[in-house]
């Protein structure tokens, strides 16, 4: 009787190589997906952390501006010249007694400025002036350790009075089309005339409104009268002072834009771009 032998064949070398290659590709792809997921997660966490750090800076800045009575155009403190500009601001806050009354001729000057070149920092520093005498500088407080960009832009929000001689509302300085006005010029950002429910933003839109006419520093509005007061927001140069003898700028508000970074030296460094608009609460003429 003839017996038959059954042969069980294993994998050939070629099949082994192909199978191994497929498995290796799956492992590599899975690893890349895992690494990419980790990078995305790390980047998101760093972005969130950068946002939180920026928010705390903006909160401190808002408190400082709110309690101040002036944005300072220029002032000399010993050998140090202080001025407000695109990357720095000087604000003056009055000092108060425990009962809430203002102490005469006692101020705290608060300065925010960027420092460094390859790696910038945002510094906050203060100095007091008591009855004309300067006190010691506070230590430098690094409020942002890795600063990509900082910008201070200045504006004034105010009500205009009717000028019967010119039959209109006179701006403090002549108008310019530039959103970054030179000294002793202003840009018209917004105009509100409550008595005719008019609210217009941007110089182009204001010029296009048939109820408004502009000429140099004069605004005329349909239905204007001595008893009506339009509100305007005007962009100003921080070097434009309220008066030649004043150290205070014409500005009573500022917009701060911060672009910051954390996890320095990492490809997954978090970035944050935030801005805030703040006005003085204790402005003095």
C-alpha positions as semicolon CSV with decimal commas, in nm:
position;residue;x (nm);y (nm);z (nm)
1;X;0,000;0,000;0,000
2;X;0,134;0,334;-0,107
3;X;0,153;0,607;0,152
4;X;0,151;0,972;0,059
5;X;0,353;1,229;0,243
6;X;0,208;1,579;0,295
7;X;0,462;1,854;0,298
8;X;0,387;2,167;0,503
9;X;0,567;2,452;0,337
10;X;0,688;2,748;0,550
11;X;0,737;3,111;0,437
12;X;0,989;3,168;0,170
13;X;1,273;3,416;0,219
14;X;1,103;3,660;-0,018
15;X;0,777;3,641;0,178
16;X;0,969;3,698;0,502
17;X;1,140;4,004;0,361
18;X;0,810;4,151;0,231
19;X;0,625;4,080;0,557
20;X;0,908;4,225;0,764
21;X;0,916;4,535;0,545
22;X;0,540;4,588;0,582
23;X;0,559;4,546;0,958
24;X;0,853;4,786;0,977
25;X;0,660;5,045;0,773
26;X;0,358;5,009;1,005
27;X;0,580;5,052;1,312
28;X;0,756;5,357;1,165
29;X;0,427;5,518;1,059
30;X;0,275;5,453;1,401
31;X;0,581;5,603;1,567
32;X;0,566;5,912;1,341
33;X;0,196;5,959;1,417
34;X;0,270;5,929;1,788
35;X;0,560;6,179;1,765
36;X;0,348;6,421;1,559
37;X;0,068;6,394;1,813
38;X;0,312;6,465;2,094
39;X;0,448;6,768;1,907
40;X;0,098;6,905;1,846
41;X;0,010;6,849;2,210
42;X;0,332;7,015;2,329
43;X;0,284;7,308;2,090
44;X;-0,077;7,358;2,205
45;X;0,029;7,345;2,572
46;X;0,309;7,596;2,508
47;X;0,070;7,827;2,318
48;X;-0,173;7,810;2,608
49;X;0,102;7,884;2,859
50;X;0,225;8,178;2,649
51;X;-0,132;8,313;2,635
52;X;-0,170;8,291;3,012
53;X;0,161;8,472;3,067
54;X;0,059;8,749;2,825
55;X;-0,282;8,786;2,987
56;X;-0,126;8,841;3,329
57;X;0,099;9,113;3,180
58;X;-0,199;9,283;3,013
59;X;-0,396;9,272;3,339
60;X;-0,110;9,442;3,526
61;X;-0,073;9,701;3,249
62;X;-0,449;9,772;3,251
63;X;-0,443;9,834;3,628
64;X;-0,143;10,067;3,594
65;X;-0,304;10,277;3,318
66;X;-0,647;10,287;3,484
67;X;-0,506;10,440;3,804
68;X;-0,294;10,696;3,617
69;X;-0,373;11,059;3,538
70;X;-0,138;11,113;3,241
71;X;0,057;10,944;2,964
72;X;0,390;11,126;2,971
73;X;0,531;11,257;2,646
74;X;0,881;11,333;2,773
75;X;1,048;11,388;3,110
76;X;1,405;11,402;3,237
77;X;1,489;11,200;3,548
78;X;1,846;11,277;3,646
79;X;2,062;11,165;3,355
80;X;1,786;10,944;3,215
81;X;1,547;11,069;2,946
82;X;1,204;10,906;2,953
83;X;0,953;10,928;2,669
84;X;0,653;10,740;2,536
85;X;0,694;10,586;2,190
86;X;0,615;10,269;1,990
87;X;0,815;10,033;2,215
88;X;0,793;10,218;2,547
89;X;0,542;10,407;2,759
90;X;0,568;10,635;3,063
91;X;0,255;10,681;3,274
92;X;0,202;10,891;3,588
93;X;-0,014;10,773;3,876
94;X;-0,112;11,000;4,167
95;X;-0,056;10,877;4,521
96;X;-0,354;10,852;4,757
97;X;-0,410;10,872;5,131
98;X;-0,585;10,591;5,318
99;X;-0,914;10,782;5,297
100;X;-0,892;10,797;4,917
101;X;-0,788;11,163;4,886
102;X;-0,505;11,257;4,651
103;X;-0,170;11,353;4,803
104;X;-0,070;11,689;4,649
105;X;0,237;11,673;4,421
106;X;0,309;11,306;4,494
107;X;0,332;11,071;4,194
108;X;0,453;10,731;4,086
109;X;0,596;10,714;3,734
110;X;0,559;10,370;3,573
111;X;0,770;10,276;3,270
112;X;0,728;9,977;3,038
113;X;1,005;9,932;2,781
114;X;1,170;9,662;2,571
115;X;1,533;9,571;2,628
116;X;1,782;9,352;2,442
117;X;1,840;9,268;2,076
118;X;1,879;8,896;1,997
119;X;1,637;8,814;2,276
120;X;1,410;9,094;2,391
121;X;1,251;9,139;2,731
122;X;0,969;9,366;2,846
123;X;1,072;9,553;3,159
124;X;0,851;9,732;3,413
125;X;1,012;9,987;3,644
126;X;0,884;10,264;3,871
127;X;1,015;10,579;4,036
128;X;0,838;10,819;4,274
129;X;0,840;11,196;4,272
130;X;0,751;11,355;4,606
131;X;0,695;11,730;4,591
132;X;0,946;11,772;4,307
133;X;1,212;11,536;4,447
134;X;1,294;11,208;4,269
135;X;1,330;10,894;4,481
136;X;1,517;10,570;4,405
137;X;1,431;10,352;4,105
138;X;1,258;10,022;4,178
139;X;1,442;9,703;4,069
140;X;1,380;9,604;3,706
141;X;1,083;9,369;3,683
142;X;1,104;9,141;3,376
143;X;0,735;9,097;3,292
144;X;0,803;8,918;2,960
145;X;1,118;8,709;2,928
146;X;1,100;8,626;2,556
147;X;0,944;8,911;2,360
148;X;0,892;8,887;1,984
149;X;0,713;9,221;1,943
150;X;0,567;9,503;2,151
151;X;0,375;9,804;2,021
152;X;0,214;10,094;2,202
153;X;-0,025;10,305;1,990
154;X;-0,189;10,614;2,136
155;X;-0,528;10,779;2,103
156;X;-0,753;11,036;2,264
157;X;-1,125;10,981;2,331
158;X;-1,304;11,308;2,400
159;X;-1,618;11,518;2,349
160;X;-1,592;11,818;2,117
161;X;-1,748;12,156;2,192
162;X;-1,935;12,362;1,934
163;X;-1,744;12,663;1,800
164;X;-2,001;12,927;1,698
165;X;-1,744;13,137;1,512
166;X;-1,640;12,845;1,290
167;X;-1,987;12,691;1,292
168;X;-1,853;12,344;1,370
169;X;-1,649;12,127;1,606
170;X;-1,276;12,194;1,616
171;X;-1,024;11,912;1,663
172;X;-0,715;11,985;1,876
173;X;-0,485;11,958;1,572
174;X;-0,525;11,929;1,190
175;X;-0,618;11,591;1,043
176;X;-0,388;11,348;0,865
177;X;-0,483;11,039;0,663
178;X;-0,207;10,838;0,834
179;X;-0,308;10,606;1,119
180;X;0,033;10,687;1,273
181;X;0,014;11,067;1,285
182;X;0,325;11,282;1,305
183;X;0,363;11,530;1,590
184;X;0,087;11,793;1,612
185;X;-0,143;11,602;1,376
186;X;-0,430;11,366;1,456
187;X;-0,604;11,082;1,272
188;X;-0,981;11,051;1,309
189;X;-1,059;10,694;1,417
190;X;-1,422;10,718;1,525
191;X;-1,704;10,973;1,546
192;X;-2,029;10,941;1,742
193;X;-2,315;11,194;1,726
194;X;-2,584;11,060;1,964
195;X;-2,846;11,319;1,869
196;X;-2,882;11,171;1,517
197;X;-2,785;10,812;1,614
198;X;-2,467;10,844;1,407
199;X;-2,171;10,620;1,477
200;X;-1,895;10,592;1,217
201;X;-1,556;10,423;1,244
202;X;-1,251;10,486;1,026
203;X;-1,156;10,802;0,840
204;X;-1,261;10,661;0,501
205;X;-1,611;10,579;0,629
206;X;-1,639;10,915;0,807
207;X;-1,546;11,103;0,488
208;X;-1,799;10,898;0,289
209;X;-2,087;10,981;0,529
210;X;-2,318;11,245;0,377
211;X;-2,405;11,379;0,725
212;X;-2,042;11,477;0,795
213;X;-1,807;11,728;0,634
214;X;-1,439;11,765;0,722
215;X;-1,192;12,042;0,652
216;X;-0,848;12,053;0,814
217;X;-0,935;12,052;1,187
218;X;-1,309;12,131;1,156
219;X;-1,600;11,883;1,167
220;X;-1,952;11,978;1,060
221;X;-2,246;11,744;1,121
222;X;-2,604;11,764;0,997
223;X;-2,827;11,895;1,276
224;X;-2,538;12,032;1,482
225;X;-2,611;12,293;1,746
226;X;-2,432;12,458;2,041
227;X;-2,599;12,215;2,281
228;X;-2,482;11,898;2,102
229;X;-2,144;11,731;2,159
230;X;-2,006;11,460;1,933
231;X;-1,757;11,211;2,074
232;X;-1,440;11,136;1,878
233;X;-1,152;10,895;1,904
234;X;-0,841;11,038;1,745
235;X;-0,504;10,873;1,694
236;X;-0,221;11,089;1,830
237;X;0,155;11,094;1,837
238;X;0,277;11,051;2,199
239;X;0,515;11,345;2,143
240;X;0,213;11,574;2,095
241;X;0,165;11,745;2,431
242;X;-0,142;11,908;2,582
243;X;0,052;12,233;2,604
244;X;0,414;12,341;2,543
245;X;0,486;12,355;2,917
246;X;0,323;12,020;2,999
247;X;0,503;11,687;3,019
248;X;0,170;11,507;2,964
249;X;0,086;11,375;2,619
250;X;-0,241;11,464;2,445
251;X;-0,325;11,091;2,458
252;X;-0,562;10,958;2,723
253;X;-0,567;10,602;2,596
254;X;-0,329;10,338;2,465
255;X;-0,345;10,010;2,279
256;X;-0,079;9,756;2,376
257;X;-0,003;9,466;2,141
258;X;0,221;9,188;2,271
259;X;0,371;8,895;2,078
260;X;0,549;8,660;2,317
261;X;0,712;8,317;2,313
262;X;0,794;8,048;2,565
263;X;0,990;7,717;2,567
264;X;1,295;7,901;2,434
265;X;1,517;7,711;2,191
266;X;1,249;7,454;2,115
267;X;1,091;7,393;1,775
268;X;0,762;7,357;1,964
269;X;0,791;7,697;2,133
270;X;0,454;7,847;2,213
271;X;0,360;8,188;2,076
272;X;0,092;8,435;2,179
273;X;-0,037;8,757;2,022
274;X;-0,274;8,956;2,243
275;X;-0,373;9,321;2,268
276;X;-0,568;9,544;2,502
277;X;-0,711;9,896;2,483
278;X;-0,696;10,101;2,804
279;X;-0,789;10,457;2,901
280;X;-0,686;10,678;3,191
281;X;-0,937;10,689;3,478
282;X;-0,785;10,986;3,663
283;X;-0,695;11,217;3,374
284;X;-0,617;11,574;3,471
285;X;-0,612;11,880;3,252
